[in-house]
């Protein structure tokens, strides 16, 4: 991982003189002593040796990112398993007709929709790594059970339950990233594990093709669910034992390394861990206008995602006249390009001046808008050109990933963090539920309405990124006015770092954009 020390402005917190002489407030009770010790030893800017911090970051990267990345590979492969099962006979064997396949695609997100907010609040009360790993194991088990489905209804029920257990994955990944990395480091780390989404598209295509050609006692599409579910369940067991629940209990790190992990998070001013649900933070979340902007963004961003994840194989299959090998092989460049888009977004964000995240997000919307336009306007028989245009539509993923780091960086207070994270993924459910219904079977292989919905959503997404930029600039100026007028008391950075204050309550919190 590239060193991001040049991003001082995003990490820097001005330490105000604390003349009261009292001990800084630490919200976590279970590990309060080690938090106080971290502030005492490394509580000043520049007190951590840069060389030691660099070694620590490499160790964190090695211990955390592969676990999250591989899990995200299975997470995406799981969602596309239905589309690969479809091209290997699921539709025929289960006698699906009309919009039933679209309902199966959306059913997953109905379970997620219902459980998105409650699951986040439960995670706040429990060790997050254990809770995440348990949910991954349960959704994997349900995926394997989908192999025994014999009709639309049974598969529909299993898809709803799978969605409920999978609802915690993205919020948990975001939470864990924010617990161990500074705000300036989060874009590249989120980009790393999210890029496995692209590997899921590429590798999942070949895996789906290979599984689809298993000659056994069962129909080949049933093995899609069994094999992917078994692999995912195995990884969940590894995560249960090796993914950390807290910086204070991270196995394999010395006591001094744990102190540095905690002290580094002082710069974020977002808090790290607190198991108590705070109702004043619930009220702030519910009444803040940015909450509803996050909800809208989650829905709009995932209108393209819902269609592409469930219908990409069918779109490509239409372009290859139903050849399953060509469909699987042509899914590989699509996945590789997603990885390239995400990596490029992270790299460009690092190289640009501070507070360029919303601009980078807006920039990467342009290729996907161009691709959607090209796919719609190209002649029906321009197979290569339309395929290239379809590949271009994946650039929106880089935009979404960079903006996820804006959310993790700009939300303080543990309860509020859980709710905001749940909100954007609640919106994502809405987008994913609606999206498949734009892809009408009668319009195959062009899917004009589906690609058109992608185009409209992408344009709206671009506008929202620009709007968020000015919202955060406004909120920073508003906070300065509150401090100047005495409405918001000035406190030292150590007083507020782990006090579980929200971004609105914390005088030392500065929004990045």
Tab-separated table of C-alpha atoms in Angstrom:
chain	number	residue	atom	x	y	z
A	1	UNK	CA	0.000	0.000	0.000
A	2	UNK	CA	1.264	3.430	-0.845
A	3	UNK	CA	2.233	5.679	2.034
A	4	UNK	CA	-0.239	8.526	2.366
A	5	UNK	CA	1.692	10.756	4.717
A	6	UNK	CA	1.402	13.611	2.221
A	7	UNK	CA	-2.284	13.897	3.096
A	8	UNK	CA	-1.579	15.892	6.275
A	9	UNK	CA	-4.545	18.181	5.863
A	10	UNK	CA	-7.081	15.369	5.904
A	11	UNK	CA	-5.473	13.731	8.960
A	12	UNK	CA	-4.334	16.773	10.922
A	13	UNK	CA	-6.253	17.734	14.039
A	14	UNK	CA	-5.418	21.005	15.727
A	15	UNK	CA	-4.625	20.291	19.378
A	16	UNK	CA	-6.176	23.002	21.529
A	17	UNK	CA	-4.767	23.786	24.973
A	18	UNK	CA	-6.611	21.870	27.651
A	19	UNK	CA	-6.372	24.006	30.782
A	20	UNK	CA	-8.735	21.963	32.893
A	21	UNK	CA	-6.167	19.265	33.636
A	22	UNK	CA	-8.792	16.517	33.541
A	23	UNK	CA	-8.398	13.125	31.946
A	24	UNK	CA	-9.663	12.865	28.336
A	25	UNK	CA	-13.025	11.145	27.968
A	26	UNK	CA	-12.929	7.593	26.579
A	27	UNK	CA	-16.313	6.132	25.691
A	28	UNK	CA	-15.291	2.467	25.692
A	29	UNK	CA	-15.423	0.972	29.187
A	30	UNK	CA	-14.077	-2.487	28.438
A	31	UNK	CA	-10.707	-1.285	27.110
A	32	UNK	CA	-10.505	2.189	28.677
A	33	UNK	CA	-7.093	1.637	30.269
A	34	UNK	CA	-5.294	0.891	27.009
A	35	UNK	CA	-6.959	3.887	25.332
A	36	UNK	CA	-5.750	6.184	28.124
A	37	UNK	CA	-2.281	4.671	27.871
A	38	UNK	CA	-2.252	5.242	24.086
A	39	UNK	CA	-3.190	8.918	24.541
A	40	UNK	CA	-0.592	9.350	27.255
A	41	UNK	CA	2.236	7.827	25.214
A	42	UNK	CA	1.286	8.898	21.671
A	43	UNK	CA	-1.257	11.657	22.279
A	44	UNK	CA	0.587	14.392	20.404
A	45	UNK	CA	0.871	14.930	16.665
A	46	UNK	CA	4.164	13.489	15.440
A	47	UNK	CA	4.779	11.366	18.536
A	48	UNK	CA	4.733	8.096	16.566
A	49	UNK	CA	7.989	7.340	14.772
A	50	UNK	CA	7.250	7.452	11.001
A	51	UNK	CA	9.318	4.327	10.287
A	52	UNK	CA	7.511	2.383	13.030
A	53	UNK	CA	4.155	3.595	11.739
A	54	UNK	CA	5.016	2.516	8.221
A	55	UNK	CA	5.887	-0.997	9.466
A	56	UNK	CA	2.664	-1.059	11.464
A	57	UNK	CA	0.583	-0.134	8.403
A	58	UNK	CA	2.188	-2.923	6.362
A	59	UNK	CA	1.396	-5.394	9.126
A	60	UNK	CA	-2.211	-4.173	9.341
A	61	UNK	CA	-2.546	-4.448	5.558
A	62	UNK	CA	-1.238	-8.022	5.616
A	63	UNK	CA	-3.489	-9.107	8.482
A	64	UNK	CA	-6.758	-7.384	7.515
A	65	UNK	CA	-7.035	-6.672	3.792
A	66	UNK	CA	-6.651	-10.233	2.368
A	67	UNK	CA	-9.339	-11.509	4.753
A	68	UNK	CA	-11.751	-8.780	3.649
A	69	UNK	CA	-10.765	-9.009	-0.021
A	70	UNK	CA	-11.287	-12.745	-0.458
A	71	UNK	CA	-14.542	-12.498	1.475
A	72	UNK	CA	-15.666	-9.773	-0.931
A	73	UNK	CA	-14.806	-12.061	-3.847
A	74	UNK	CA	-17.222	-14.669	-2.499
A	75	UNK	CA	-19.680	-11.949	-1.543
A	76	UNK	CA	-19.953	-10.823	-5.163
A	77	UNK	CA	-19.682	-14.344	-6.623
A	78	UNK	CA	-22.579	-15.368	-4.374
A	79	UNK	CA	-24.772	-12.625	-5.874
A	80	UNK	CA	-23.880	-13.605	-9.452
A	81	UNK	CA	-24.330	-17.338	-8.840
A	82	UNK	CA	-27.996	-16.980	-9.727
A	83	UNK	CA	-27.118	-15.501	-13.131
A	84	UNK	CA	-24.699	-18.368	-13.911
A	85	UNK	CA	-27.232	-20.923	-12.727
A	86	UNK	CA	-29.664	-19.256	-15.146
A	87	UNK	CA	-27.501	-19.923	-18.218
A	88	UNK	CA	-26.980	-23.550	-17.115
A	89	UNK	CA	-30.639	-24.501	-16.930
A	90	UNK	CA	-32.166	-23.084	-13.743
A	91	UNK	CA	-34.901	-21.219	-15.627
A	92	UNK	CA	-35.943	-24.330	-17.516
A	93	UNK	CA	-35.789	-26.785	-14.592
A	94	UNK	CA	-37.756	-24.538	-12.234
A	95	UNK	CA	-40.188	-23.552	-15.012
A	96	UNK	CA	-39.616	-19.839	-14.495
A	97	UNK	CA	-41.667	-17.525	-16.679
A	98	UNK	CA	-42.505	-13.860	-17.080
A	99	UNK	CA	-40.823	-11.711	-14.433
A	100	UNK	CA	-40.099	-14.560	-12.015
A	101	UNK	CA	-36.332	-14.434	-12.630
A	102	UNK	CA	-36.411	-10.694	-11.953
A	103	UNK	CA	-38.267	-11.363	-8.703
A	104	UNK	CA	-35.598	-13.889	-7.680
A	105	UNK	CA	-32.943	-11.255	-8.369
A	106	UNK	CA	-34.807	-8.719	-6.245
A	107	UNK	CA	-35.875	-11.116	-3.465
A	108	UNK	CA	-32.352	-11.180	-2.084
A	109	UNK	CA	-32.598	-7.450	-1.406
A	110	UNK	CA	-35.988	-7.650	0.296
A	111	UNK	CA	-34.335	-9.610	3.103
A	112	UNK	CA	-31.467	-7.134	3.149
A	113	UNK	CA	-33.896	-4.175	3.186
A	114	UNK	CA	-35.739	-5.413	6.271
A	115	UNK	CA	-32.590	-6.316	8.202
A	116	UNK	CA	-30.189	-3.519	7.112
A	117	UNK	CA	-30.697	-1.123	10.055
A	118	UNK	CA	-31.374	-3.704	12.848
A	119	UNK	CA	-28.316	-5.716	11.823
A	120	UNK	CA	-26.058	-2.663	12.158
A	121	UNK	CA	-27.359	-1.888	15.639
A	122	UNK	CA	-26.856	-5.512	16.670
A	123	UNK	CA	-23.277	-5.337	15.397
A	124	UNK	CA	-22.633	-2.333	17.656
A	125	UNK	CA	-23.546	-4.473	20.663
A	126	UNK	CA	-21.386	-7.459	19.660
A	127	UNK	CA	-17.771	-8.182	18.637
A	128	UNK	CA	-17.931	-7.081	14.967
A	129	UNK	CA	-15.620	-9.720	13.475
A	130	UNK	CA	-17.465	-12.582	15.162
A	131	UNK	CA	-20.817	-11.174	14.081
A	132	UNK	CA	-19.643	-10.695	10.493
A	133	UNK	CA	-18.116	-14.190	10.223
A	134	UNK	CA	-21.230	-15.830	11.666
A	135	UNK	CA	-23.474	-14.062	9.165
A	136	UNK	CA	-21.173	-15.012	6.283
A	137	UNK	CA	-21.306	-18.656	7.345
A	138	UNK	CA	-25.107	-18.599	7.578
A	139	UNK	CA	-25.598	-16.981	4.168
A	140	UNK	CA	-23.164	-19.536	2.697
A	141	UNK	CA	-25.188	-22.362	4.210
A	142	UNK	CA	-28.370	-20.909	2.741
A	143	UNK	CA	-26.663	-20.627	-0.660
A	144	UNK	CA	-25.894	-24.344	-0.570
A	145	UNK	CA	-29.495	-25.100	0.411
A	146	UNK	CA	-30.668	-23.194	-2.685
A	147	UNK	CA	-29.367	-26.174	-4.669
A	148	UNK	CA	-32.320	-28.267	-3.479
A	149	UNK	CA	-34.934	-25.778	-4.702
A	150	UNK	CA	-37.593	-27.339	-6.921
A	151	UNK	CA	-39.817	-24.366	-7.644
A	152	UNK	CA	-39.957	-20.604	-7.720
A	153	UNK	CA	-41.400	-20.209	-4.201
A	154	UNK	CA	-38.770	-22.270	-2.373
A	155	UNK	CA	-35.922	-20.462	-4.096
A	156	UNK	CA	-37.603	-17.109	-3.451
A	157	UNK	CA	-37.770	-17.764	0.320
A	158	UNK	CA	-34.135	-18.842	0.474
A	159	UNK	CA	-33.051	-15.757	-1.461
A	160	UNK	CA	-34.876	-13.473	1.011
A	161	UNK	CA	-33.182	-15.169	3.994
A	162	UNK	CA	-29.773	-14.996	2.291
A	163	UNK	CA	-30.200	-11.273	1.796
A	164	UNK	CA	-30.955	-10.762	5.486
A	165	UNK	CA	-27.742	-12.485	6.580
A	166	UNK	CA	-25.669	-10.706	3.940
A	167	UNK	CA	-26.959	-7.256	4.954
A	168	UNK	CA	-24.133	-6.733	7.441
A	169	UNK	CA	-21.217	-7.420	5.078
A	170	UNK	CA	-20.589	-3.988	3.530
A	171	UNK	CA	-21.251	-2.021	6.750
A	172	UNK	CA	-18.941	-4.363	8.673
A	173	UNK	CA	-16.173	-3.974	6.102
A	174	UNK	CA	-16.513	-0.186	6.310
A	175	UNK	CA	-16.504	-0.285	10.117
A	176	UNK	CA	-13.404	-2.476	10.313
A	177	UNK	CA	-11.563	-0.257	7.828
A	178	UNK	CA	-12.392	2.845	9.875
A	179	UNK	CA	-11.217	1.147	13.096
A	180	UNK	CA	-7.638	0.549	11.905
A	181	UNK	CA	-6.877	3.175	9.236
A	182	UNK	CA	-6.706	6.962	9.259
A	183	UNK	CA	-9.083	8.964	7.108
A	184	UNK	CA	-6.362	9.614	4.504
A	185	UNK	CA	-5.602	5.884	4.266
A	186	UNK	CA	-9.190	4.703	3.950
A	187	UNK	CA	-9.773	5.350	0.201
A	188	UNK	CA	-6.931	3.029	-0.866
A	189	UNK	CA	-7.858	0.338	1.677
A	190	UNK	CA	-11.547	0.337	0.768
A	191	UNK	CA	-10.498	0.253	-2.891
A	192	UNK	CA	-8.336	-2.807	-2.203
A	193	UNK	CA	-11.057	-5.011	-0.747
A	194	UNK	CA	-13.772	-3.662	-3.043
A	195	UNK	CA	-11.607	-4.451	-6.101
A	196	UNK	CA	-12.180	-8.135	-5.321
A	197	UNK	CA	-15.675	-7.381	-6.612
A	198	UNK	CA	-14.027	-7.211	-10.063
A	199	UNK	CA	-12.113	-10.422	-9.406
A	200	UNK	CA	-15.465	-11.944	-8.518
A	201	UNK	CA	-16.770	-10.906	-11.938
A	202	UNK	CA	-13.701	-12.251	-13.754
A	203	UNK	CA	-12.860	-15.306	-11.650
A	204	UNK	CA	-16.484	-15.949	-10.835
A	205	UNK	CA	-17.186	-16.237	-14.554
A	206	UNK	CA	-14.631	-18.972	-15.042
A	207	UNK	CA	-15.618	-20.629	-11.775
A	208	UNK	CA	-19.255	-20.519	-12.848
A	209	UNK	CA	-18.376	-21.989	-16.248
A	210	UNK	CA	-16.260	-24.768	-14.709
A	211	UNK	CA	-18.918	-25.660	-12.145
A	212	UNK	CA	-21.599	-25.596	-14.832
A	213	UNK	CA	-19.798	-28.416	-16.647
A	214	UNK	CA	-19.650	-30.771	-13.662
A	215	UNK	CA	-21.176	-34.055	-14.762
A	216	UNK	CA	-22.794	-35.516	-11.676
A	217	UNK	CA	-26.038	-36.852	-10.304
A	218	UNK	CA	-27.494	-33.343	-10.060
A	219	UNK	CA	-28.301	-30.767	-12.689
A	220	UNK	CA	-25.198	-28.638	-13.343
A	221	UNK	CA	-26.795	-25.405	-12.108
A	222	UNK	CA	-27.315	-26.945	-8.662
A	223	UNK	CA	-23.557	-27.383	-8.249
A	224	UNK	CA	-23.188	-23.614	-8.741
A	225	UNK	CA	-24.869	-23.061	-5.378
A	226	UNK	CA	-23.192	-25.986	-3.596
A	227	UNK	CA	-19.588	-25.242	-4.558
A	228	UNK	CA	-19.681	-21.455	-4.135
A	229	UNK	CA	-21.537	-21.819	-0.817
A	230	UNK	CA	-19.016	-24.362	0.506
A	231	UNK	CA	-16.021	-22.202	-0.435
A	232	UNK	CA	-17.602	-19.136	1.158
A	233	UNK	CA	-18.454	-21.027	4.366
A	234	UNK	CA	-14.844	-22.214	4.662
A	235	UNK	CA	-13.581	-18.640	4.401
A	236	UNK	CA	-16.082	-17.528	7.049
A	237	UNK	CA	-14.501	-19.955	9.511
A	238	UNK	CA	-11.043	-18.466	8.837
A	239	UNK	CA	-12.408	-14.951	9.371
A	240	UNK	CA	-13.963	-15.941	12.682
A	241	UNK	CA	-10.560	-16.852	14.093
A	242	UNK	CA	-8.278	-14.296	12.402
A	243	UNK	CA	-10.236	-11.064	11.832
A	244	UNK	CA	-9.819	-8.659	14.808
A	245	UNK	CA	-12.700	-7.498	16.969
A	246	UNK	CA	-10.845	-4.602	18.573
A	247	UNK	CA	-7.454	-2.845	18.357
A	248	UNK	CA	-7.051	-3.677	22.049
A	249	UNK	CA	-7.273	-7.451	21.483
A	250	UNK	CA	-5.674	-7.823	18.043
A	251	UNK	CA	-3.691	-11.072	18.251
A	252	UNK	CA	-0.190	-11.043	16.784
A	253	UNK	CA	0.482	-7.405	17.695
A	254	UNK	CA	2.702	-6.298	20.573
A	255	UNK	CA	1.321	-4.080	23.322
A	256	UNK	CA	3.154	-1.065	21.908
A	257	UNK	CA	1.804	-1.760	18.412
A	258	UNK	CA	-1.724	-1.811	19.846
A	259	UNK	CA	-1.062	1.555	21.487
A	260	UNK	CA	0.050	2.963	18.125
A	261	UNK	CA	-3.032	1.538	16.357
A	262	UNK	CA	-5.279	3.291	18.872
A	263	UNK	CA	-3.299	6.532	18.902
A	264	UNK	CA	-3.386	6.744	15.098
A	265	UNK	CA	-7.191	6.707	15.254
A	266	UNK	CA	-7.060	9.858	17.386
A	267	UNK	CA	-6.499	11.753	14.134
A	268	UNK	CA	-9.840	10.592	12.729
A	269	UNK	CA	-11.936	12.105	15.549
A	270	UNK	CA	-14.668	9.567	14.724
A	271	UNK	CA	-14.246	7.271	17.743
A	272	UNK	CA	-13.389	3.588	17.514
A	273	UNK	CA	-15.649	1.409	19.631
A	274	UNK	CA	-18.567	1.798	22.002
A	275	UNK	CA	-21.118	-0.969	22.588
A	276	UNK	CA	-23.825	1.326	23.982
A	277	UNK	CA	-26.538	2.618	21.635
A	278	UNK	CA	-26.939	6.381	22.126
A	279	UNK	CA	-30.420	7.687	21.409
A	280	UNK	CA	-29.292	11.280	20.916
A	281	UNK	CA	-27.211	10.009	18.003
A	282	UNK	CA	-30.246	8.141	16.668
A	283	UNK	CA	-32.194	11.422	16.759
A	284	UNK	CA	-29.373	13.321	15.034
A	285	UNK	CA	-29.220	10.675	12.296
A	286	UNK	CA	-32.985	10.749	11.742
A	287	UNK	CA	-33.244	14.540	11.554
A	288	UNK	CA	-30.115	15.340	9.521
A	289	UNK	CA	-30.645	16.182	5.852
A	290	UNK	CA	-27.431	14.400	4.840
A	291	UNK	CA	-28.991	11.105	5.960
A	292	UNK	CA	-31.555	11.348	3.185
A	293	UNK	CA	-28.913	12.358	0.665
A	294	UNK	CA	-27.009	9.176	1.588
A	295	UNK	CA	-30.221	7.171	1.167
A	296	UNK	CA	-30.827	8.674	-2.288
A	297	UNK	CA	-27.220	8.063	-3.321
A	298	UNK	CA	-27.349	4.427	-2.205
A	299	UNK	CA	-30.486	3.824	-4.266
A	300	UNK	CA	-29.324	5.677	-7.373
A	301	UNK	CA	-25.831	4.117	-7.352
A	302	UNK	CA	-27.269	0.626	-7.219
A	303	UNK	CA	-29.817	0.883	-10.000
A	304	UNK	CA	-26.932	0.152	-12.407
A	305	UNK	CA	-25.420	-2.434	-10.038
A	306	UNK	CA	-28.590	-4.462	-9.596
A	307	UNK	CA	-29.026	-4.898	-13.311
A	308	UNK	CA	-25.385	-5.556	-14.140
A	309	UNK	CA	-24.784	-8.098	-11.352
A	310	UNK	CA	-27.872	-10.143	-12.238
A	311	UNK	CA	-28.146	-9.557	-15.985
A	312	UNK	CA	-24.566	-9.031	-17.202
A	313	UNK	CA	-24.221	-12.682	-18.189
A	314	UNK	CA	-27.558	-12.524	-19.994
A	315	UNK	CA	-26.587	-9.316	-21.820
A	316	UNK	CA	-23.268	-10.859	-22.913
A	317	UNK	CA	-25.021	-14.157	-23.674
A	318	UNK	CA	-27.308	-12.267	-26.048
A	319	UNK	CA	-24.264	-10.809	-27.791
A	320	UNK	CA	-22.686	-14.288	-28.116
A	321	UNK	CA	-25.946	-15.922	-29.270
A	322	UNK	CA	-26.143	-18.056	-26.121
A	323	UNK	CA	-22.669	-19.644	-26.271
A	324	UNK	CA	-21.960	-20.368	-22.572
A	325	UNK	CA	-18.184	-20.669	-22.971
A	326	UNK	CA	-17.924	-17.350	-24.807
A	327	UNK	CA	-20.265	-15.739	-22.266
A	328	UNK	CA	-18.059	-16.878	-19.367
A	329	UNK	CA	-14.831	-15.884	-21.119
A	330	UNK	CA	-16.168	-12.449	-22.079
A	331	UNK	CA	-17.103	-11.866	-18.439
A	332	UNK	CA	-13.378	-11.904	-17.568
A	333	UNK	CA	-12.479	-8.552	-19.212
A	334	UNK	CA	-15.502	-7.011	-17.520
A	335	UNK	CA	-14.145	-8.040	-14.112
A	336	UNK	CA	-10.551	-7.074	-14.914
A	337	UNK	CA	-11.712	-3.627	-16.006
A	338	UNK	CA	-13.581	-3.171	-12.709
A	339	UNK	CA	-10.300	-3.841	-10.861
A	340	UNK	CA	-8.492	-1.374	-13.132
A	341	UNK	CA	-11.176	1.306	-12.667
A	342	UNK	CA	-11.060	0.964	-8.864
A	343	UNK	CA	-7.250	0.910	-8.726
A	344	UNK	CA	-7.093	3.959	-10.995
A	345	UNK	CA	-9.576	5.808	-8.810
A	346	UNK	CA	-7.524	5.134	-5.665
A	347	UNK	CA	-4.260	6.094	-7.386
A	348	UNK	CA	-5.621	9.330	-8.861
A	349	UNK	CA	-7.150	10.278	-5.501
A	350	UNK	CA	-3.736	9.836	-3.843
A	351	UNK	CA	-1.980	12.001	-6.409
A	352	UNK	CA	-4.468	14.879	-6.429
A	353	UNK	CA	-4.558	17.663	-3.806
A	354	UNK	CA	-6.444	17.184	-0.554
A	355	UNK	CA	-10.227	17.047	-0.653
A	356	UNK	CA	-10.485	15.711	-4.200
A	357	UNK	CA	-12.577	12.629	-3.415
A	358	UNK	CA	-15.903	13.943	-4.701
A	359	UNK	CA	-14.178	15.220	-7.850
A	360	UNK	CA	-12.620	11.790	-8.488
A	361	UNK	CA	-16.023	10.184	-7.953
A	362	UNK	CA	-17.553	12.558	-10.492
A	363	UNK	CA	-14.708	11.972	-12.976
A	364	UNK	CA	-15.223	8.208	-13.091
A	365	UNK	CA	-18.911	8.621	-13.887
A	366	UNK	CA	-18.026	9.933	-17.358
A	367	UNK	CA	-16.884	6.600	-18.933
A	368	UNK	CA	-19.955	4.763	-17.670
A	369	UNK	CA	-22.257	7.466	-19.069
A	370	UNK	CA	-20.432	7.275	-22.410
A	371	UNK	CA	-20.658	3.471	-22.393
A	372	UNK	CA	-24.396	3.470	-21.712
A	373	UNK	CA	-24.979	5.976	-24.503
A	374	UNK	CA	-22.872	3.921	-26.915
A	375	UNK	CA	-24.688	0.696	-26.036
A	376	UNK	CA	-28.051	2.345	-26.639
A	377	UNK	CA	-27.135	4.063	-29.898
A	378	UNK	CA	-24.931	1.418	-31.560
A	379	UNK	CA	-26.500	-0.783	-34.288
A	380	UNK	CA	-27.864	-4.115	-33.069
A	381	UNK	CA	-25.350	-6.049	-35.166
A	382	UNK	CA	-22.330	-4.048	-33.870
A	383	UNK	CA	-21.471	-6.808	-31.388
A	384	UNK	CA	-17.877	-5.794	-30.644
A	385	UNK	CA	-18.699	-2.098	-30.277
A	386	UNK	CA	-21.655	-2.760	-28.019
A	387	UNK	CA	-19.589	-5.168	-25.907
A	388	UNK	CA	-16.882	-2.512	-25.436
A	389	UNK	CA	-19.546	0.018	-24.456
A	390	UNK	CA	-20.961	-2.457	-21.951
A	391	UNK	CA	-17.496	-2.898	-20.436
A	392	UNK	CA	-17.189	0.881	-20.033
A	393	UNK	CA	-20.269	0.960	-17.808
A	394	UNK	CA	-18.216	-0.567	-14.973
A	395	UNK	CA	-16.322	2.659	-14.223
A	396	UNK	CA	-19.094	3.800	-11.852
A	397	UNK	CA	-17.749	1.284	-9.329
A	398	UNK	CA	-14.622	3.428	-8.812
A	399	UNK	CA	-16.857	6.418	-8.075
A	400	UNK	CA	-18.889	4.524	-5.507
A	401	UNK	CA	-15.809	3.080	-3.789
A	402	UNK	CA	-14.128	6.465	-3.366
A	403	UNK	CA	-17.350	7.881	-1.982
A	404	UNK	CA	-17.613	5.068	0.563
A	405	UNK	CA	-14.401	6.469	2.048
A	406	UNK	CA	-16.096	9.875	2.265
A	407	UNK	CA	-18.843	8.284	4.367
A	408	UNK	CA	-16.464	6.425	6.715
A	409	UNK	CA	-14.349	9.581	7.090
A	410	UNK	CA	-17.239	11.987	7.650
A	411	UNK	CA	-19.328	10.218	10.271
A	412	UNK	CA	-18.525	10.387	13.979
A	413	UNK	CA	-20.191	8.628	16.910
A	414	UNK	CA	-20.494	4.852	16.985
A	415	UNK	CA	-24.291	4.649	16.900
A	416	UNK	CA	-24.495	7.267	14.166
A	417	UNK	CA	-21.803	5.452	12.147
A	418	UNK	CA	-23.839	2.251	12.299
A	419	UNK	CA	-27.014	4.017	11.222
A	420	UNK	CA	-25.426	6.029	8.398
A	421	UNK	CA	-23.738	2.901	7.070
A	422	UNK	CA	-27.038	1.055	7.288
A	423	UNK	CA	-28.759	3.937	5.506
A	424	UNK	CA	-26.633	3.923	2.365
A	425	UNK	CA	-26.965	0.134	2.085
A	426	UNK	CA	-30.704	0.398	2.792
A	427	UNK	CA	-30.803	2.688	-0.226
A	428	UNK	CA	-28.676	0.192	-2.124
A	429	UNK	CA	-31.359	-2.427	-1.507
A	430	UNK	CA	-34.008	-0.185	-3.040
A	431	UNK	CA	-31.862	0.339	-6.139
A	432	UNK	CA	-31.108	-3.359	-6.466
A	433	UNK	CA	-34.763	-4.326	-6.012
A	434	UNK	CA	-35.993	-1.901	-8.672
A	435	UNK	CA	-33.197	-2.414	-11.191
A	436	UNK	CA	-33.891	-5.950	-12.513
A	437	UNK	CA	-37.362	-4.945	-13.645
A	438	UNK	CA	-35.875	-2.554	-16.207
A	439	UNK	CA	-34.283	-5.557	-17.984
A	440	UNK	CA	-37.242	-6.963	-19.908
A	441	UNK	CA	-36.903	-10.392	-21.498
A	442	UNK	CA	-38.765	-9.082	-24.536
A	443	UNK	CA	-35.931	-6.577	-25.140
A	444	UNK	CA	-33.062	-9.111	-25.113
A	445	UNK	CA	-30.276	-8.826	-26.124
A	446	UNK	CA	-30.349	-4.998	-26.348
A	447	UNK	CA	-32.173	-4.383	-23.039
A	448	UNK	CA	-32.784	-0.773	-24.029
A	449	UNK	CA	-34.873	0.052	-20.970
A	450	UNK	CA	-32.282	-1.514	-18.630
A	451	UNK	CA	-29.334	0.330	-20.155
A	452	UNK	CA	-31.443	3.489	-20.262
A	453	UNK	CA	-32.130	3.208	-16.520
A	454	UNK	CA	-28.382	2.851	-15.995
A	455	UNK	CA	-27.755	6.037	-17.977
A	456	UNK	CA	-30.327	8.116	-16.083
A	457	UNK	CA	-29.098	6.829	-12.704
A	458	UNK	CA	-25.479	7.603	-13.591
A	459	UNK	CA	-26.318	11.189	-14.517
A	460	UNK	CA	-28.188	11.648	-11.222
A	461	UNK	CA	-25.257	10.085	-9.351
A	462	UNK	CA	-22.841	12.545	-10.959
A	463	UNK	CA	-25.019	15.456	-9.811
A	464	UNK	CA	-25.141	14.082	-6.257
A	465	UNK	CA	-21.347	13.838	-5.991
A	466	UNK	CA	-21.060	17.525	-6.871
A	467	UNK	CA	-23.850	18.379	-4.418
A	468	UNK	CA	-22.109	16.493	-1.587
A	469	UNK	CA	-18.907	18.439	-2.215
A	470	UNK	CA	-20.619	21.750	-1.543
A	471	UNK	CA	-22.580	20.306	1.379
A	472	UNK	CA	-19.376	19.372	3.222
A	473	UNK	CA	-17.747	22.723	2.435
A	474	UNK	CA	-20.838	24.426	3.861
A	475	UNK	CA	-20.827	22.237	7.003
A	476	UNK	CA	-17.155	23.042	7.714
A	477	UNK	CA	-17.861	26.771	7.504
A	478	UNK	CA	-20.976	26.360	9.625
A	479	UNK	CA	-18.979	24.606	12.358
A	480	UNK	CA	-16.372	27.377	12.385
A	481	UNK	CA	-19.175	29.901	12.922
A	482	UNK	CA	-20.565	27.806	15.808
A	483	UNK	CA	-17.141	27.682	17.486
A	484	UNK	CA	-16.557	31.412	16.967
A	485	UNK	CA	-19.950	32.287	18.481
A	486	UNK	CA	-19.365	30.014	21.507
A	487	UNK	CA	-22.255	27.688	20.569
A	488	UNK	CA	-19.740	24.848	20.298
A	489	UNK	CA	-17.069	24.674	23.011
A	490	UNK	CA	-13.426	24.350	21.969
A	491	UNK	CA	-11.826	21.184	23.384
A	492	UNK	CA	-8.480	19.467	22.954
A	493	UNK	CA	-8.120	16.773	20.315
A	494	UNK	CA	-7.440	14.172	23.006
A	495	UNK	CA	-10.655	15.146	24.809
A	496	UNK	CA	-12.778	14.441	21.747
A	497	UNK	CA	-10.882	11.634	19.966
A	498	UNK	CA	-12.541	8.716	21.774
A	499	UNK	CA	-15.453	10.473	23.502
A	500	UNK	CA	-17.970	8.973	21.032
A	501	UNK	CA	-19.080	12.386	19.789
A	502	UNK	CA	-20.808	12.723	16.441
A	503	UNK	CA	-19.286	14.722	13.614
A	504	UNK	CA	-21.771	17.495	14.433
A	505	UNK	CA	-20.991	17.526	18.168
A	506	UNK	CA	-17.194	17.347	17.872
A	507	UNK	CA	-15.521	20.782	17.545
A	508	UNK	CA	-12.334	19.159	16.225
A	509	UNK	CA	-14.076	17.282	13.425
A	510	UNK	CA	-13.449	18.589	9.904
A	511	UNK	CA	-15.315	17.089	6.942
A	512	UNK	CA	-13.305	15.824	3.979
A	513	UNK	CA	-14.670	16.014	0.469
